[in-house]
Amino acid sequence: MTAAPILSVNRAQKKFGGLIAVNDVSFDVKQGELLGLIGPNGSGKTTMLNLISGALKPTAGEIALGGKAISGLAAHHIARRGVSRTFQLVRVLPSLDAEGNVMAGAVFGHRRLWGEEARELAHRLLERVGLAGKAHAPVAAMTYIDQKRLELARALASDPRLLLLDEWLAGLNPSELKIGISLIDELRHEGRTIIMVEHVMDAIRTLCDRCVVMSSGVKIAEGGVAETLSDSEVIRAYLGDDDA
Amino acid sequence: MNLTSHEIRIGLAGAAVAALAATLPLFDQGYYLSISVNIMLYAALCTAWTLFSGPTHYISLATAAFFGLGTYSVGLWINHLPYPVLVGIAALVSASLAGLVGAATLRLSGVYFVIFTLGLAELVRQLVTWAQAKFTTRMGLYVFTDMTEEHIYWMLLALTVAVFITGWAINRSRLGFAMQVIGNDETVAKHVGIDTARAKIVLFMVSGAFIGIAGAISAPRYAYIEPPSAFNPMISFLVVIMALLGGTKRLWGPLVGVVPFTIVMDIVSARFPNHTSIVIGLAFLAIVYFIPNGVTGLIEQARAKWQARQTAVGEEKAA
Ligand SMILES: Nc1ncnc2c1ncn2[C@@H]1O[C@H](COP(=O)(O)OP(=O)(O)O)[C@@H](O)[C@H]1O
Ligand SMILES: [Mg+2]
C-alpha cells in the first residue's frame, strides 16, 4: 500500500514521575488496517492508547492523524477529528438508556448528528452490535458483554477514522468471545482502521493484519502476526507472564 | 419544533400556575405582597442557580456577586439610560464575570470552585466599596423610580418563567445532552467529543446572567443601595440552602424549598432578629445531613420504592 498512514506515532514518550510508561515508541497504522498492540500487563499499552486519544499528553514525541499533529490536543478535539475508543474497564452512562449512550457518540464526535438522524443511527448500531430491541433498557442492569457491545456501538457512532479497542474481548466467556471476534472481523471487512489492545491470542491470530509488541514501555517487535509471535524476544517478554 | 403531549401538559400546568401567581397583587398590597416579592426573588435566584449547579454539582457561592453587579448596574446609570437597557447591561456584566470565573476555575475540582466563588464575591464587594470611597463622596447610590412592589413582583415572576423556559430549551439542546453525559462520566464525555469546560462555562454564564437580572429588578426596591446590602453574602448562602432543601435534580425542585423557607425566615427574623444566622446555619446542617437530595429527592425515592413494591406484588400475583 502506498497510501499515507492514517496514524503515525513518532518516538512517543510518557513519564509518570520516575516511571517511563511509554518509551520512544514509533509505529504507523495504514488505512483499513487492524493493528494488534500486545505485551504483558503493565507494558504501557493502555498508556499508548491514552496518548493517542488525548486522555494523556505525551511528554515527548509526535502523534499525527492523517498527517496532522494531534499530540498535545485535548481529548475532545482528537475525538472530533475522528478517533474513538472503548475503555479497558467498561464505561457506560448509567442514567441514560442504551439509545442515549450510543447517541452520545453520534452527537458530539467526528460526525455531528442531531435529533432523528442521531437516533436512527443509534438504532442501526445497536442492531449491528447485537442489542436490537434493547434501546430503552436500563444499561446499568445489562450483562457485561452487552455493556461492551454498547460501548462499541457508542465508539462507532461517530464514524471514526480510527477506532481504539482496549481489551474489548477480555472477560468474555468462550461463546461470547466467538461473537465478539466475528463482530470485530465484520468491522475490519467494512474497512475500519482499528488498533486493538488484546491478550486473547486466538483473536490476535485471526483478526490482526500486523502487530506491535510492547514490553516495559518499549516497542520490542513489530510485523506480521505469525513472525512477531515467534520472535525470541517476544517469547522472552511473555514468559513468566500469566497472560501468555 | 415538535412537543410531546407530556411537555404540552407540563407547559400548560406551568402557565396556569404562573397566571395564578400573577393575580396575587390584586388581593393584597401589604404584608402578603411584600413576602411574595421575597419568595419570587428567591424562586428566580434558586432556579437560576440550579440551572448550573443542578447538572454540574458545583456549589457556587458567587450569587451575591452577580446579584450585586446587577443592582449596581441599575444604581450607577438609572439617571442616564432607560431601565430595560440597564437590565440588559446587568445580564452582560454578570455573564462576563461568570465567564471569567468559569474559565479560571471550572477545570478545577468542586472544592476549589466553592472557595473561589466565595472569595470572589467578597473581593467584588470590597472592590466596589473601595471604588466608591475613592471616586465618589457617598457610600451608596440612590435609585428613584416610579416602580412599585407590584411591578417588581411581576418582573420577578416573568424572570422566573424565563428561567424555566430557558432550562427547558437547554435540556432539549446539544448543551443539555452534553451536561447529561458529563454528569454520568466526564472521561467518556471528553472522549465522545464534548468540550466539557466550555459546556460548564456557558451554563454558568447563563445562570449568572439571570442572577444579575434579578439584582437589576430588585434595585428599585432598595431605593438606596450600598455594597453591604447589594453584595450581602447571606444571599449566596440562602440560595444554596433553599435550592438544596427543595432538591436540584429538577429545575422546579428548588421552588419546594423556597416557599416554606422564605416564610419561616420571615417569621424568624421578625421574632428573633438577632438569631437569624444561627437558624440559617442549623438549617444548612440539617438539610445536608438529613436530606442531601432535597424534598423532591425524598419524594422520588419514596415513589421508586412504592413502584418496586407494586411490581413485586404484581409478579407474585402472576406467579
Ligand atoms: N495515570 C498513571 N499514573 C501513574 N502511573 C501510571 C498511570 N497509568 C499507567 N501507569 C503505569 O504505567 C505502566 C503501564 O501501564 P498500562 O499502560 O496501564 O499498561 P498495560 O495497559 O500494558 O497493562 C504501569 O506501570 C502503570 O502502573
Ligand atoms: Mg491496559
Coordinates of N, CA and C in Angstrom, one line a residue, chain A residues 92-106 118-119 121-127 129-142 146-147 149-155 157, chain B residues 177 184:
Chain A
V92 N -20.1 2.8 30.8 CA -21.3 3.1 30.2 C -21.9 4.3 30.9
L93 N -22.9 5.0 30.4 CA -23.5 6.1 31.0 C -24.8 5.6 31.7
P94 N -24.7 5.4 33.0 CA -25.8 4.6 33.7 C -27.2 5.3 33.7
S95 N -27.2 6.7 33.7 CA -28.5 7.3 33.8 C -29.2 7.4 32.4
L96 N -28.5 7.1 31.4 CA -29.1 7.1 30.0 C -29.5 5.7 29.6
D97 N -30.4 5.6 28.7 CA -30.7 4.3 28.2 C -29.7 3.9 27.1
A98 N -29.9 2.7 26.5 CA -28.9 2.3 25.5 C -28.9 3.2 24.3
E99 N -30.0 3.7 23.9 CA -30.1 4.6 22.8 C -29.3 5.9 23.1
G100 N -29.5 6.4 24.3 CA -28.8 7.7 24.7 C -27.3 7.5 24.7
N101 N -26.9 6.3 25.2 CA -25.5 6.0 25.3 C -24.9 6.1 23.9
V102 N -25.5 5.5 22.9 CA -25.0 5.5 21.6 C -25.1 6.8 20.9
M103 N -26.2 7.5 21.2 CA -26.4 8.9 20.6 C -25.3 9.8 21.1
A104 N -24.8 9.6 22.3 CA -23.7 10.5 22.8 C -22.5 10.4 21.9
G105 N -22.3 9.2 21.3 CA -21.2 9.1 20.4 C -21.4 9.8 19.0
A106 N -22.7 9.8 18.7 CA -23.1 10.4 17.4 C -23.1 11.9 17.4
A118 N -29.5 11.2 14.6 CA -28.7 10.5 15.6 C -29.4 9.3 16.1
R119 N -30.7 9.5 16.4 CA -31.5 8.4 16.9 C -31.5 7.2 16.0
L121 N -29.3 6.4 13.6 CA -28.0 5.8 13.6 C -27.8 4.9 14.9
A122 N -28.2 5.5 16.0 CA -28.1 4.7 17.3 C -28.8 3.4 17.2
H123 N -30.0 3.4 16.6 CA -30.8 2.1 16.5 C -30.1 1.2 15.5
R124 N -29.6 1.7 14.4 CA -28.9 0.8 13.5 C -27.7 0.2 14.1
L125 N -26.9 1.0 14.9 CA -25.7 0.5 15.5 C -26.0 -0.5 16.6
L126 N -27.1 -0.3 17.4 CA -27.5 -1.2 18.4 C -27.8 -2.6 17.8
E127 N -28.5 -2.5 16.7 CA -28.8 -3.8 16.0 C -27.5 -4.4 15.5
V129 N -24.5 -4.3 16.7 CA -23.7 -5.0 17.7 C -24.5 -6.1 18.5
G130 N -25.7 -6.3 18.1 CA -26.5 -7.4 18.7 C -27.3 -6.9 19.9
L131 N -27.7 -5.6 19.9 CA -28.6 -5.2 21.0 C -29.9 -4.7 20.5
A132 N -30.3 -5.3 19.4 CA -31.6 -4.9 18.8 C -32.7 -5.1 19.9
G133 N -33.7 -4.2 20.0 CA -34.7 -4.3 20.9 C -34.4 -3.9 22.4
K134 N -33.1 -3.5 22.6 CA -32.8 -3.1 23.9 C -32.5 -1.6 24.0
A135 N -33.0 -0.9 23.1 CA -32.8 0.6 23.0 C -33.1 1.3 24.3
H136 N -34.2 0.8 24.9 CA -34.6 1.6 26.1 C -34.4 0.8 27.4
A137 N -33.5 -0.2 27.3 CA -33.2 -1.0 28.5 C -32.3 -0.2 29.4
P138 N -32.4 -0.3 30.7 CA -31.5 0.4 31.6 C -30.1 -0.2 31.5
V139 N -29.1 0.6 31.3 CA -27.8 0.0 30.9 C -27.1 -0.6 32.1
A140 N -27.4 0.0 33.3 CA -26.6 -0.5 34.5 C -26.9 -2.0 34.8
A141 N -28.1 -2.4 34.4 CA -28.5 -3.8 34.6 C -28.1 -4.7 33.5
M142 N -27.4 -4.2 32.5 CA -27.1 -5.1 31.4 C -25.9 -6.0 31.7
D146 N -23.1 -7.2 27.1 CA -24.0 -6.2 26.5 C -23.4 -4.8 26.7
Q147 N -22.8 -4.6 27.9 CA -22.2 -3.3 28.1 C -21.1 -3.0 27.2
R149 N -20.8 -4.3 24.2 CA -21.4 -4.1 22.9 C -21.8 -2.6 22.8
L150 N -22.4 -2.2 23.9 CA -22.9 -0.8 23.9 C -21.8 0.2 23.7
E151 N -20.7 -0.1 24.4 CA -19.5 0.8 24.3 C -19.0 0.8 22.9
L152 N -19.0 -0.3 22.3 CA -18.5 -0.4 20.9 C -19.4 0.4 20.0
A153 N -20.8 0.2 20.2 CA -21.7 1.0 19.4 C -21.5 2.5 19.5
R154 N -21.3 2.9 20.8 CA -21.0 4.3 21.0 C -19.8 4.8 20.3
A155 N -18.7 4.0 20.3 CA -17.5 4.4 19.6 C -17.7 4.4 18.1
A157 N -20.4 5.2 16.6 CA -21.5 6.2 16.3 C -20.9 7.5 15.7
Chain B
F177 N -27.8 17.8 26.5 CA -27.4 16.4 26.3 C -26.0 16.3 26.8
N184 N -22.8 11.9 34.0 CA -22.6 10.5 34.1 C -21.2 10.1 34.2

